[in-house]
Amino acid sequence: MESPGARALLRLLLRVAILLSLLPVYGADVYSLVYKGCANHSFPGGAVAPTVAALSSTLSLQSTSAKFYKTSSSSSSSSTSVFGLFQCRGDLSGSDCSACVSRAMSSWSDVCGASVAARVQLTGCLALYEISGFPQVSGTQMLFKTCGTGGGGGTDFEMRRDTAFAQLGDYVGVSNGGF
């Protein structure tokens, strides 16, 4: 027979375990590449316009105090206007959001070169820019994408998928009239 003290301790441990399981995972990698999208056109001469640098500066400043921000930037020396935005996950602190946005923006040139439009989504945030007036394409038309590594289903995804389909086939085969 258990003592009342042991039961109370067991209940307390169970409550603590439940509370800990509800807490978000802190320290998780928010910088893993999820998606990148690049335009097929590049800035003339292959150099990213100064307006993108000005836009990056504005977005970076705003990312310390906001989870979402969009703006446009233009240069007095050219008629080029650039639209940009960032969005962070709601559970990120201001400093984590800022660090994630900075990392995403610094990877624009790494992943897209001097493209006139770039979209980089990391685990913790999304940052994008595009030249205003850049011809938009249908949301269903895929131009170019690269996703992060891994298939998303784990290492034994194919085995689990095949097992599920086999079990479904067995069930349909024995039921009366199929579905």
Coordinates of C-alpha atoms in Angstrom, one line a residue:
M1 CA 0.0 0.0 0.0
E2 CA 1.3 3.4 -1.0
S3 CA 1.7 6.2 1.5
P4 CA -0.2 9.5 1.1
G5 CA 3.2 11.2 0.7
A6 CA 4.2 9.0 -2.2
R7 CA 0.9 9.7 -4.0
A8 CA 1.2 13.4 -3.5
L9 CA 4.8 13.3 -4.8
L10 CA 3.6 11.3 -7.8
R11 CA 0.8 13.8 -8.5
L12 CA 3.2 16.7 -8.2
L13 CA 5.7 15.1 -10.6
L14 CA 2.9 14.4 -13.1
R15 CA 1.8 18.1 -13.0
V16 CA 5.4 19.3 -13.5
A17 CA 5.8 17.0 -16.4
I18 CA 2.6 18.2 -18.0
L19 CA 3.6 21.8 -17.5
L20 CA 7.1 21.3 -18.9
S21 CA 5.6 19.6 -22.0
L22 CA 3.5 22.6 -22.7
L23 CA 6.4 25.1 -22.7
P24 CA 7.8 26.0 -26.1
V25 CA 11.2 24.7 -26.9
Y26 CA 13.7 27.5 -26.4
G27 CA 17.0 27.5 -28.1
A28 CA 15.7 25.6 -31.1
D29 CA 17.4 26.6 -34.3
V30 CA 15.5 29.4 -35.9
Y31 CA 18.1 29.9 -38.7
S32 CA 17.5 26.7 -40.7
L33 CA 16.6 27.4 -44.4
V34 CA 13.1 26.4 -45.1
Y35 CA 12.5 28.1 -48.5
K36 CA 14.2 30.5 -50.9
G37 CA 12.7 32.0 -54.0
C38 CA 14.5 34.1 -56.5
A39 CA 13.5 36.1 -59.6
N40 CA 14.9 35.1 -62.9
H41 CA 16.0 38.7 -63.6
S42 CA 19.0 40.5 -62.1
F43 CA 20.0 44.0 -61.4
P44 CA 21.9 45.6 -64.3
G45 CA 25.6 45.0 -64.0
G46 CA 25.0 42.3 -61.4
A47 CA 25.3 44.6 -58.4
V48 CA 22.5 44.8 -55.9
A49 CA 21.0 48.3 -56.0
P50 CA 21.7 50.7 -53.1
T51 CA 18.0 50.8 -52.5
V52 CA 18.1 47.2 -51.3
A53 CA 20.8 48.2 -48.8
A54 CA 18.6 51.1 -47.6
L55 CA 15.6 48.7 -47.3
S56 CA 17.7 46.2 -45.4
S57 CA 18.7 48.9 -42.9
T58 CA 15.1 50.0 -42.3
L59 CA 13.9 46.4 -41.9
S60 CA 16.7 45.6 -39.5
L61 CA 15.9 48.6 -37.3
Q62 CA 12.2 47.6 -37.2
S63 CA 12.8 44.0 -36.4
T64 CA 13.9 44.7 -32.8
S65 CA 10.5 46.0 -31.9
A66 CA 8.0 44.4 -34.3
K67 CA 7.2 40.9 -35.5
F68 CA 6.0 42.2 -38.9
Y69 CA 6.9 45.2 -41.0
K70 CA 6.6 46.2 -44.6
T71 CA 8.0 49.2 -46.4
S72 CA 9.3 50.6 -49.6
S73 CA 12.5 52.4 -50.3
S74 CA 13.7 54.4 -53.2
S75 CA 17.0 56.0 -54.2
S76 CA 17.3 59.7 -55.3
S77 CA 19.9 58.7 -57.9
S78 CA 17.6 56.2 -59.6
S79 CA 13.9 55.7 -60.2
T80 CA 14.0 52.2 -58.7
S81 CA 11.7 51.6 -55.8
V82 CA 12.1 48.4 -53.7
F83 CA 9.4 46.8 -51.6
G84 CA 10.3 44.7 -48.7
L85 CA 8.9 43.0 -45.6
F86 CA 9.8 40.6 -42.7
Q87 CA 7.6 38.5 -40.5
C88 CA 8.8 36.6 -37.4
R89 CA 7.2 33.8 -35.5
G90 CA 5.1 35.0 -32.6
D91 CA 7.1 33.2 -30.0
L92 CA 10.4 34.9 -30.8
S93 CA 11.8 37.7 -28.6
G94 CA 12.7 41.0 -30.1
S95 CA 16.4 40.1 -30.1
D96 CA 15.7 36.7 -31.6
C97 CA 13.5 38.2 -34.3
S98 CA 16.1 40.8 -35.1
A99 CA 18.9 38.2 -35.4
C100 CA 16.7 35.9 -37.6
V101 CA 15.7 38.8 -39.9
S102 CA 19.4 39.9 -40.2
R103 CA 20.4 36.4 -41.0
A104 CA 17.7 36.1 -43.7
M105 CA 18.5 39.4 -45.2
S106 CA 22.3 38.6 -45.3
S107 CA 21.5 35.5 -47.2
W108 CA 19.6 37.3 -49.9
S109 CA 22.7 37.8 -52.0
D110 CA 24.1 34.4 -51.1
V111 CA 21.1 32.5 -52.3
C112 CA 19.8 34.8 -55.0
G113 CA 22.8 36.8 -56.2
A114 CA 21.8 40.1 -57.7
S115 CA 18.2 39.0 -58.4
V116 CA 15.6 41.8 -58.6
A117 CA 13.4 39.8 -56.1
A118 CA 14.4 37.5 -53.3
R119 CA 12.4 35.6 -50.6
V120 CA 14.2 33.7 -47.8
Q121 CA 12.3 31.8 -45.2
L122 CA 14.1 30.5 -42.2
T123 CA 12.5 28.4 -39.4
G124 CA 11.9 31.6 -37.3
C125 CA 11.2 34.3 -39.9
L126 CA 10.6 35.4 -43.5
A127 CA 12.3 38.3 -45.3
L128 CA 11.7 39.4 -48.8
Y129 CA 12.3 42.2 -51.3
E130 CA 11.3 43.0 -54.8
I131 CA 11.6 45.8 -57.3
S132 CA 8.3 47.7 -57.4
G133 CA 6.7 47.1 -60.7
F134 CA 8.4 43.7 -61.1
P135 CA 5.9 41.6 -63.1
Q136 CA 4.1 39.3 -60.7
V137 CA 3.3 35.7 -61.7
S138 CA 0.4 33.6 -60.7
G139 CA 0.6 32.2 -57.2
T140 CA 0.3 28.7 -58.7
Q141 CA 3.1 29.1 -61.2
M142 CA 6.5 27.8 -59.9
L143 CA 9.5 29.7 -61.2
F144 CA 12.3 28.5 -59.0
K145 CA 12.5 27.2 -55.5
T146 CA 14.9 25.4 -53.2
C147 CA 13.7 23.9 -49.9
G148 CA 15.8 22.9 -46.9
T149 CA 17.4 19.5 -46.6
G150 CA 15.4 16.5 -45.6
G151 CA 12.2 15.1 -46.9
G152 CA 10.0 16.2 -44.0
G153 CA 8.8 12.8 -43.2
G154 CA 11.7 11.4 -41.4
T155 CA 14.1 8.6 -42.4
D156 CA 11.5 5.8 -42.5
F157 CA 8.7 7.8 -44.3
E158 CA 8.5 5.6 -47.3
M159 CA 8.2 2.4 -45.1
R160 CA 5.4 4.0 -43.0
R161 CA 3.6 5.2 -46.2
D162 CA 3.8 1.8 -47.8
T163 CA 2.5 0.1 -44.6
A164 CA -0.4 2.5 -44.3
F165 CA -1.4 1.9 -48.0
A166 CA -1.1 -1.8 -47.5
Q167 CA -3.3 -1.7 -44.4
L168 CA -5.8 0.5 -46.3
G169 CA -5.8 -2.0 -49.2
D170 CA -6.4 -4.9 -46.8
Y171 CA -9.3 -3.1 -45.2
V172 CA -10.9 -2.1 -48.5
G173 CA -10.5 -5.7 -49.8
V174 CA -12.4 -7.2 -46.8
S175 CA -15.2 -4.6 -46.5
N176 CA -18.4 -4.9 -48.3
G177 CA -18.7 -2.6 -51.2
G178 CA -15.5 -0.7 -50.7
F179 CA -16.0 2.8 -49.3

